[in-house]
Amino acid sequence: MDKLVIEGGRRIVGEIRVDGAKNAALPLLAATLLAPGTHRLENVPDLRDTRTMLRLLASFGVEWEREPGGALLLNSDRVENFEASYDLVKTMRASVLVLGPLLARLGRARVSLPGGCAIGARPIDFHTAGLAALGADFDLDAGYVDGRAARLTGNTVYFDIPSVTGTENILMAAVRARGTTVIKNAAREPEIGNLIDMLTGMGARIKGRGSDILEVEGVDELGPASVRIIPDRIETGTFMLAAAATGGELRINGCSPQHLPALIEKLRRAGVKVDQGDDWILVARDGGDITAVDVKTMPYPGFPTDLQAQFMALMTLARGTSVITETIFENRFMHVAELRRLGADISIDGHSAVVRGRKNLRGANVMATDLRASASLVIAGLVADGVTEISRIYHLDRGYAGLEKKLARAGAVIRRESE
Ligand code: EPZ
């Protein structure tokens, strides 16, 4: 296993280009199952999770290759297998995203029930209930969700919570269902807009893009897609927070500032300078203190839960006390114990963490527990006095491609070593 070794105290200065969004690439890769032909996806990031999804698609019969320029070509002519094996699904719960497309294409899907993960139980009841509303029958057999649907039929699907992958699964099933499907309380994350654009390009008929009510008119067949993955807003936010925490000055290129309204607002309130253009953001601190601000994670366009841990790292150095409330997942404070090892003053009160800002953090050996907690520890290590070693960074590699290389090119002293 690898670890990261960071010598803190360097400002993050210069320019960084972000990759395509992991949480758009995963559903859009799954959507290639919906139609035969050769699909072309640009800007797919090369991550552990996207490599896992490609292995999963290949196990169903999809053949793929990367063009010299990096675009992915995926041929789905021969999709015959419909079983997503445990050994693949256990490493990535987003494998559940193949349920809808397989049921729509083959009328069968057998997906290992994803285990929980560090941040919560993460059930998939919204997914199976929504697909059942479209006519699928499920049973649980030896840890596998086994679904059948002779032909899916349009219906109204209401989400108690605006589930991101739940909305994506129902969308991908509904585009081939007979009749009309209305999804109410749909998630509105930008990644869903990216999926809607792909499906529309394949011949789907979807109304309500960007709203919480989506209306899908099922069609008899779909053609292959050609689509570009949107920039990763969470990778963008992670770099913004690294620049703010280190008192640096960083221009982030190839990003979508309009997808980060909540973080930009919070950083400005914390005293950080944020300028933006169509596809770039400049974050700078002019040596002033960071002011503590409160944050409450909410579905988009609220403050993203995927940036909660990274924002907490910044607040450990703020003047004052910040209350950070996590409303999406039940156990997404795994990074708190590790930040405390670096000297942070944080106490947990139910779904809230109370962060009392300190003048400095001190380097130590810490352990990554989940993807975004790892990013939080990297930010804290960049500002801590002395050396910080972060173990188990396979968590980090799920969602960031070459994070340490990008940060090193912007002034950080950070290297990967085997443990
Ligand atoms: C997506 O997960 C993202 N993953 C997560 O990013 C992100 O944190 C999350 O949305 C919230 O924004 C991908 O897009 C691949 P949800 P998802 O369904 O779809 C509960 C990262 O770091 N729920 O919106 O699984 C659930 O437990 C990852 O990149 C049910 O109860 O999240 C949670 O409390 C982490 N039953 C809430 O709803 C269900 O059937 C929202 O979850 C589904 C969800």
PDB file of N, CA and C and ligand atoms in Angstrom, residues 22-24 26-27 49 92-97 117 119-129 159-168 187 189 191 232-234 298-300 304-307 310 326-330 332 370-373 398-400, ligand 1:
ATOM      1  N   LYS A  22     -15.505  12.471 -11.603  1.00  0.00           N
ATOM      2  CA  LYS A  22     -15.723  11.044 -11.300  1.00  0.00           C
ATOM      3  C   LYS A  22     -17.208  10.743 -11.237  1.00  0.00           C
ATOM      4  N   ASN A  23     -17.982  11.606 -10.585  1.00  0.00           N
ATOM      5  CA  ASN A  23     -19.395  11.309 -10.340  1.00  0.00           C
ATOM      6  C   ASN A  23     -20.296  11.617 -11.519  1.00  0.00           C
ATOM      7  N   ALA A  24     -19.669  12.067 -12.632  1.00  0.00           N
ATOM      8  CA  ALA A  24     -20.386  12.108 -13.909  1.00  0.00           C
ATOM      9  C   ALA A  24     -19.933  10.916 -14.754  1.00  0.00           C
ATOM     10  N   LEU A  26     -18.991   7.939 -13.903  1.00  0.00           N
ATOM     11  CA  LEU A  26     -19.530   6.629 -13.508  1.00  0.00           C
ATOM     12  C   LEU A  26     -20.935   6.391 -14.079  1.00  0.00           C
ATOM     13  N   PRO A  27     -21.910   7.307 -13.899  1.00  0.00           N
ATOM     14  CA  PRO A  27     -23.216   7.046 -14.536  1.00  0.00           C
ATOM     15  C   PRO A  27     -23.162   7.066 -16.053  1.00  0.00           C
ATOM     16  N   ASP A  49     -11.851   4.236  -9.491  1.00  0.00           N
ATOM     17  CA  ASP A  49     -13.282   3.944  -9.665  1.00  0.00           C
ATOM     18  C   ASP A  49     -13.673   3.845 -11.141  1.00  0.00           C
ATOM     19  N   MET A  92     -16.680  -0.777  -5.081  1.00  0.00           N
ATOM     20  CA  MET A  92     -17.266   0.484  -5.543  1.00  0.00           C
ATOM     21  C   MET A  92     -18.789   0.376  -5.538  1.00  0.00           C
ATOM     22  N   ARG A  93     -19.414   1.048  -4.585  1.00  0.00           N
ATOM     23  CA  ARG A  93     -20.872   0.923  -4.462  1.00  0.00           C
ATOM     24  C   ARG A  93     -21.585   1.580  -5.634  1.00  0.00           C
ATOM     25  N   ALA A  94     -20.913   2.445  -6.374  1.00  0.00           N
ATOM     26  CA  ALA A  94     -21.564   3.076  -7.541  1.00  0.00           C
ATOM     27  C   ALA A  94     -21.829   2.049  -8.637  1.00  0.00           C
ATOM     28  N   SER A  95     -21.360   0.802  -8.419  1.00  0.00           N
ATOM     29  CA  SER A  95     -21.703  -0.276  -9.378  1.00  0.00           C
ATOM     30  C   SER A  95     -23.216  -0.432  -9.481  1.00  0.00           C
ATOM     31  N   VAL A  96     -23.928   0.037  -8.437  1.00  0.00           N
ATOM     32  CA  VAL A  96     -25.395  -0.090  -8.460  1.00  0.00           C
ATOM     33  C   VAL A  96     -25.971   0.622  -9.685  1.00  0.00           C
ATOM     34  N   LEU A  97     -25.186   1.518 -10.299  1.00  0.00           N
ATOM     35  CA  LEU A  97     -25.655   2.291 -11.460  1.00  0.00           C
ATOM     36  C   LEU A  97     -25.885   1.426 -12.694  1.00  0.00           C
ATOM     37  N   CYS A 117     -20.180   1.499   3.594  1.00  0.00           N
ATOM     38  CA  CYS A 117     -18.805   1.980   3.461  1.00  0.00           C
ATOM     39  C   CYS A 117     -18.540   2.844   4.683  1.00  0.00           C
ATOM     40  N   ILE A 119     -18.568   5.871   5.286  1.00  0.00           N
ATOM     41  CA  ILE A 119     -19.350   7.078   5.630  1.00  0.00           C
ATOM     42  C   ILE A 119     -20.807   6.749   5.947  1.00  0.00           C
ATOM     43  N   GLY A 120     -21.203   5.478   5.771  1.00  0.00           N
ATOM     44  CA  GLY A 120     -22.584   5.173   6.150  1.00  0.00           C
ATOM     45  C   GLY A 120     -23.074   3.864   5.558  1.00  0.00           C
ATOM     46  N   ALA A 121     -24.277   3.476   5.962  1.00  0.00           N
ATOM     47  CA  ALA A 121     -24.847   2.195   5.500  1.00  0.00           C
ATOM     48  C   ALA A 121     -25.106   2.241   4.003  1.00  0.00           C
ATOM     49  N   ARG A 122     -25.534   3.375   3.525  1.00  0.00           N
ATOM     50  CA  ARG A 122     -25.745   3.646   2.097  1.00  0.00           C
ATOM     51  C   ARG A 122     -26.586   2.555   1.428  1.00  0.00           C
ATOM     52  N   PRO A 123     -27.825   2.396   1.904  1.00  0.00           N
ATOM     53  CA  PRO A 123     -28.709   1.390   1.291  1.00  0.00           C
ATOM     54  C   PRO A 123     -29.068   1.771  -0.149  1.00  0.00           C
ATOM     55  N   ILE A 124     -29.710   0.857  -0.847  1.00  0.00           N
ATOM     56  CA  ILE A 124     -30.131   1.179  -2.224  1.00  0.00           C
ATOM     57  C   ILE A 124     -31.644   0.983  -2.377  1.00  0.00           C
ATOM     58  N   ASP A 125     -32.372   1.156  -1.272  1.00  0.00           N
ATOM     59  CA  ASP A 125     -33.835   0.942  -1.312  1.00  0.00           C
ATOM     60  C   ASP A 125     -34.544   1.917  -2.257  1.00  0.00           C
ATOM     61  N   PHE A 126     -34.041   3.152  -2.377  1.00  0.00           N
ATOM     62  CA  PHE A 126     -34.689   4.099  -3.309  1.00  0.00           C
ATOM     63  C   PHE A 126     -34.550   3.584  -4.745  1.00  0.00           C
ATOM     64  N   HIS A 127     -33.375   2.977  -5.024  1.00  0.00           N
ATOM     65  CA  HIS A 127     -33.127   2.475  -6.381  1.00  0.00           C
ATOM     66  C   HIS A 127     -34.109   1.353  -6.703  1.00  0.00           C
ATOM     67  N   THR A 128     -34.195   0.353  -5.835  1.00  0.00           N
ATOM     68  CA  THR A 128     -35.036  -0.826  -6.128  1.00  0.00           C
ATOM     69  C   THR A 128     -36.514  -0.449  -6.079  1.00  0.00           C
ATOM     70  N   ALA A 129     -36.905   0.445  -5.155  1.00  0.00           N
ATOM     71  CA  ALA A 129     -38.317   0.868  -5.093  1.00  0.00           C
ATOM     72  C   ALA A 129     -38.684   1.633  -6.361  1.00  0.00           C
ATOM     73  N   PHE A 159     -38.849  10.535  -4.699  1.00  0.00           N
ATOM     74  CA  PHE A 159     -37.708  10.252  -3.805  1.00  0.00           C
ATOM     75  C   PHE A 159     -37.926  10.968  -2.476  1.00  0.00           C
ATOM     76  N   ASP A 160     -37.891  10.225  -1.367  1.00  0.00           N
ATOM     77  CA  ASP A 160     -37.953  10.863  -0.040  1.00  0.00           C
ATOM     78  C   ASP A 160     -36.772  11.823   0.120  1.00  0.00           C
ATOM     79  N   ILE A 161     -35.596  11.343  -0.331  1.00  0.00           N
ATOM     80  CA  ILE A 161     -34.374  12.164  -0.290  1.00  0.00           C
ATOM     81  C   ILE A 161     -33.909  12.264  -1.747  1.00  0.00           C
ATOM     82  N   PRO A 162     -33.486  13.420  -2.230  1.00  0.00           N
ATOM     83  CA  PRO A 162     -33.075  13.524  -3.637  1.00  0.00           C
ATOM     84  C   PRO A 162     -31.782  12.750  -3.892  1.00  0.00           C
ATOM     85  N   SER A 163     -31.898  11.435  -4.042  1.00  0.00           N
ATOM     86  CA  SER A 163     -30.725  10.571  -4.219  1.00  0.00           C
ATOM     87  C   SER A 163     -30.077  10.808  -5.577  1.00  0.00           C
ATOM     88  N   VAL A 164     -28.765  11.039  -5.583  1.00  0.00           N
ATOM     89  CA  VAL A 164     -28.054  11.331  -6.838  1.00  0.00           C
ATOM     90  C   VAL A 164     -28.034  10.096  -7.738  1.00  0.00           C
ATOM     91  N   THR A 165     -27.460   8.990  -7.262  1.00  0.00           N
ATOM     92  CA  THR A 165     -27.405   7.808  -8.137  1.00  0.00           C
ATOM     93  C   THR A 165     -28.789   7.171  -8.273  1.00  0.00           C
ATOM     94  N   GLY A 166     -29.651   7.402  -7.284  1.00  0.00           N
ATOM     95  CA  GLY A 166     -31.033   6.899  -7.409  1.00  0.00           C
ATOM     96  C   GLY A 166     -31.723   7.571  -8.585  1.00  0.00           C
ATOM     97  N   THR A 167     -31.586   8.897  -8.681  1.00  0.00           N
ATOM     98  CA  THR A 167     -32.172   9.635  -9.809  1.00  0.00           C
ATOM     99  C   THR A 167     -31.576   9.147 -11.129  1.00  0.00           C
ATOM    100  N   GLU A 168     -30.273   8.922 -11.118  1.00  0.00           N
ATOM    101  CA  GLU A 168     -29.586   8.478 -12.343  1.00  0.00           C
ATOM    102  C   GLU A 168     -30.061   7.099 -12.785  1.00  0.00           C
ATOM    103  N   ALA A 187     -32.742  14.553  -7.723  1.00  0.00           N
ATOM    104  CA  ALA A 187     -31.516  15.288  -7.391  1.00  0.00           C
ATOM    105  C   ALA A 187     -31.181  16.225  -8.549  1.00  0.00           C
ATOM    106  N   GLU A 189     -27.917  17.657  -9.024  1.00  0.00           N
ATOM    107  CA  GLU A 189     -26.472  17.838  -9.168  1.00  0.00           C
ATOM    108  C   GLU A 189     -26.097  18.020 -10.643  1.00  0.00           C
ATOM    109  N   GLU A 191     -23.943  16.652 -12.353  1.00  0.00           N
ATOM    110  CA  GLU A 191     -23.627  15.372 -12.996  1.00  0.00           C
ATOM    111  C   GLU A 191     -24.885  14.768 -13.627  1.00  0.00           C
ATOM    112  N   ASP A 232     -14.583  18.171 -12.802  1.00  0.00           N
ATOM    113  CA  ASP A 232     -14.884  17.665 -11.457  1.00  0.00           C
ATOM    114  C   ASP A 232     -14.954  18.831 -10.467  1.00  0.00           C
ATOM    115  N   ARG A 233     -16.177  19.141 -10.017  1.00  0.00           N
ATOM    116  CA  ARG A 233     -16.361  20.276  -9.099  1.00  0.00           C
ATOM    117  C   ARG A 233     -15.783  19.982  -7.712  1.00  0.00           C
ATOM    118  N   ILE A 234     -15.684  18.713  -7.357  1.00  0.00           N
ATOM    119  CA  ILE A 234     -15.155  18.374  -6.028  1.00  0.00           C
ATOM    120  C   ILE A 234     -13.633  18.444  -6.045  1.00  0.00           C
ATOM    121  N   MET A 298     -25.888  20.159   2.176  1.00  0.00           N
ATOM    122  CA  MET A 298     -27.246  20.008   1.634  1.00  0.00           C
ATOM    123  C   MET A 298     -27.145  19.480   0.211  1.00  0.00           C
ATOM    124  N   PRO A 299     -28.233  18.913  -0.329  1.00  0.00           N
ATOM    125  CA  PRO A 299     -28.228  18.543  -1.747  1.00  0.00           C
ATOM    126  C   PRO A 299     -27.948  19.786  -2.603  1.00  0.00           C
ATOM    127  N   TYR A 300     -27.421  19.565  -3.813  1.00  0.00           N
ATOM    128  CA  TYR A 300     -27.130  20.670  -4.729  1.00  0.00           C
ATOM    129  C   TYR A 300     -28.391  21.519  -4.956  1.00  0.00           C
ATOM    130  N   PRO A 304     -21.774  21.096  -0.780  1.00  0.00           N
ATOM    131  CA  PRO A 304     -21.646  19.664  -1.074  1.00  0.00           C
ATOM    132  C   PRO A 304     -21.070  18.863   0.091  1.00  0.00           C
ATOM    133  N   THR A 305     -21.689  17.755   0.421  1.00  0.00           N
ATOM    134  CA  THR A 305     -21.140  16.883   1.462  1.00  0.00           C
ATOM    135  C   THR A 305     -19.748  16.408   1.087  1.00  0.00           C
ATOM    136  N   ASP A 306     -19.446  16.318  -0.208  1.00  0.00           N
ATOM    137  CA  ASP A 306     -18.128  15.825  -0.650  1.00  0.00           C
ATOM    138  C   ASP A 306     -17.026  16.838  -0.424  1.00  0.00           C
ATOM    139  N   LEU A 307     -17.378  18.062   0.020  1.00  0.00           N
ATOM    140  CA  LEU A 307     -16.346  19.061   0.357  1.00  0.00           C
ATOM    141  C   LEU A 307     -16.334  19.377   1.853  1.00  0.00           C
ATOM    142  N   GLN A 310     -12.888  18.574   3.592  1.00  0.00           N
ATOM    143  CA  GLN A 310     -11.828  19.475   3.137  1.00  0.00           C
ATOM    144  C   GLN A 310     -12.034  20.885   3.731  1.00  0.00           C
ATOM    145  N   GLU A 326     -23.338  17.929   9.105  1.00  0.00           N
ATOM    146  CA  GLU A 326     -23.423  16.970   7.996  1.00  0.00           C
ATOM    147  C   GLU A 326     -24.830  16.386   7.977  1.00  0.00           C
ATOM    148  N   THR A 327     -25.598  16.735   6.941  1.00  0.00           N
ATOM    149  CA  THR A 327     -27.000  16.292   6.911  1.00  0.00           C
ATOM    150  C   THR A 327     -27.226  15.128   5.937  1.00  0.00           C
ATOM    151  N   ILE A 328     -26.242  14.783   5.120  1.00  0.00           N
ATOM    152  CA  ILE A 328     -26.469  13.776   4.082  1.00  0.00           C
ATOM    153  C   ILE A 328     -26.120  12.365   4.553  1.00  0.00           C
ATOM    154  N   PHE A 329     -24.935  12.202   5.136  1.00  0.00           N
ATOM    155  CA  PHE A 329     -24.506  10.858   5.574  1.00  0.00           C
ATOM    156  C   PHE A 329     -24.400  10.805   7.087  1.00  0.00           C
ATOM    157  N   GLU A 330     -24.623   9.601   7.615  1.00  0.00           N
ATOM    158  CA  GLU A 330     -24.704   9.466   9.084  1.00  0.00           C
ATOM    159  C   GLU A 330     -23.347   9.320   9.752  1.00  0.00           C
ATOM    160  N   ARG A 332     -19.990  10.742   8.524  1.00  0.00           N
ATOM    161  CA  ARG A 332     -18.987  11.347   7.644  1.00  0.00           C
ATOM    162  C   ARG A 332     -18.068  12.289   8.417  1.00  0.00           C
ATOM    163  N   ASP A 370     -11.518   7.304   4.171  1.00  0.00           N
ATOM    164  CA  ASP A 370     -12.429   7.295   3.016  1.00  0.00           C
ATOM    165  C   ASP A 370     -11.936   8.360   2.049  1.00  0.00           C
ATOM    166  N   LEU A 371     -12.541   8.412   0.889  1.00  0.00           N
ATOM    167  CA  LEU A 371     -12.018   9.255  -0.195  1.00  0.00           C
ATOM    168  C   LEU A 371     -11.857  10.714   0.201  1.00  0.00           C
ATOM    169  N   ARG A 372     -12.884  11.352   0.665  1.00  0.00           N
ATOM    170  CA  ARG A 372     -12.805  12.807   0.890  1.00  0.00           C
ATOM    171  C   ARG A 372     -12.096  13.117   2.213  1.00  0.00           C
ATOM    172  N   ALA A 373     -12.124  12.181   3.163  1.00  0.00           N
ATOM    173  CA  ALA A 373     -11.346  12.361   4.396  1.00  0.00           C
ATOM    174  C   ALA A 373      -9.865  12.407   4.039  1.00  0.00           C
ATOM    175  N   ARG A 398      -9.141   6.667  -5.463  1.00  0.00           N
ATOM    176  CA  ARG A 398     -10.459   6.377  -6.050  1.00  0.00           C
ATOM    177  C   ARG A 398     -10.996   7.593  -6.789  1.00  0.00           C
ATOM    178  N   GLY A 399     -10.670   8.797  -6.268  1.00  0.00           N
ATOM    179  CA  GLY A 399     -11.343   9.981  -6.799  1.00  0.00           C
ATOM    180  C   GLY A 399     -10.434  11.096  -7.267  1.00  0.00           C
ATOM    181  N   TYR A 400      -9.111  10.904  -7.145  1.00  0.00           N
ATOM    182  CA  TYR A 400      -8.189  11.959  -7.599  1.00  0.00           C
ATOM    183  C   TYR A 400      -7.083  11.305  -8.427  1.00  0.00           C
TER     184      TYR A 400
HETATM  185  C1  EPZ B   1     -23.562  10.272  -4.689  1.00  0.00           C
HETATM  186  O1  EPZ B   1     -23.687   9.128  -3.856  1.00  0.00           O
HETATM  187  C2  EPZ B   1     -22.070  10.507  -4.879  1.00  0.00           C
HETATM  188  N1  EPZ B   1     -21.492   9.345  -5.559  1.00  0.00           N
HETATM  189  C3  EPZ B   1     -21.420  10.719  -3.518  1.00  0.00           C
HETATM  190  O2  EPZ B   1     -20.032  11.003  -3.749  1.00  0.00           O
HETATM  191  C4  EPZ B   1     -22.072  11.934  -2.852  1.00  0.00           C
HETATM  192  O3  EPZ B   1     -21.527  12.108  -1.568  1.00  0.00           O
HETATM  193  C5  EPZ B   1     -23.582  11.703  -2.752  1.00  0.00           C
HETATM  194  O4  EPZ B   1     -24.130  11.428  -4.053  1.00  0.00           O
HETATM  195  C6  EPZ B   1     -24.311  12.914  -2.171  1.00  0.00           C
HETATM  196  O5  EPZ B   1     -24.060  14.031  -2.978  1.00  0.00           O
HETATM  197  C7  EPZ B   1     -21.660   9.228  -6.892  1.00  0.00           C
HETATM  198  O6  EPZ B   1     -22.286  10.049  -7.546  1.00  0.00           O
HETATM  199  C8  EPZ B   1     -21.024   8.020  -7.532  1.00  0.00           C
HETATM  200  P1  EPZ B   1     -27.319   9.654  -2.399  1.00  0.00           P
HETATM  201  P2  EPZ B   1     -25.129   8.432  -3.669  1.00  0.00           P
HETATM  202  O7  EPZ B   1     -28.097   8.505  -2.942  1.00  0.00           O
HETATM  203  O8  EPZ B   1     -25.931   8.601  -4.906  1.00  0.00           O
HETATM  204  C9  EPZ B   1     -29.494   7.856   1.402  1.00  0.00           C
HETATM  205  C10 EPZ B   1     -17.711  10.809  -3.409  1.00  0.00           C
HETATM  206  O9  EPZ B   1     -17.011  11.114  -2.445  1.00  0.00           O
HETATM  207  N2  EPZ B   1     -30.004   6.807   0.502  1.00  0.00           N
HETATM  208  O10 EPZ B   1     -27.559  11.012  -2.956  1.00  0.00           O
HETATM  209  O11 EPZ B   1     -24.895   7.079  -3.150  1.00  0.00           O
HETATM  210  C11 EPZ B   1     -27.984   7.782   1.556  1.00  0.00           C
HETATM  211  O12 EPZ B   1     -27.625   6.840   2.539  1.00  0.00           O
HETATM  212  C12 EPZ B   1     -19.042  10.111  -3.188  1.00  0.00           C
HETATM  213  O13 EPZ B   1     -17.431  11.058  -4.613  1.00  0.00           O
HETATM  214  C13 EPZ B   1     -30.921   5.878   0.984  1.00  0.00           C
HETATM  215  O14 EPZ B   1     -31.290   5.908   2.157  1.00  0.00           O
HETATM  216  O15 EPZ B   1     -25.762   9.333  -2.539  1.00  0.00           O
HETATM  217  C14 EPZ B   1     -27.640   9.197   1.938  1.00  0.00           C
HETATM  218  O16 EPZ B   1     -27.863   9.366   3.321  1.00  0.00           O
HETATM  219  C15 EPZ B   1     -19.279   9.789  -1.720  1.00  0.00           C
HETATM  220  N3  EPZ B   1     -31.387   4.925   0.146  1.00  0.00           N
HETATM  221  C16 EPZ B   1     -28.664  10.034   1.163  1.00  0.00           C
HETATM  222  O17 EPZ B   1     -29.721   9.131   0.815  1.00  0.00           O
HETATM  223  C17 EPZ B   1     -31.013   4.862  -1.175  1.00  0.00           C
HETATM  224  O18 EPZ B   1     -31.496   3.990  -1.913  1.00  0.00           O
HETATM  225  C18 EPZ B   1     -28.137  10.662  -0.130  1.00  0.00           C
HETATM  226  O19 EPZ B   1     -27.460   9.642  -0.809  1.00  0.00           O
HETATM  227  C19 EPZ B   1     -30.080   5.810  -1.651  1.00  0.00           C
HETATM  228  C20 EPZ B   1     -29.598   6.784  -0.793  1.00  0.00           C
END
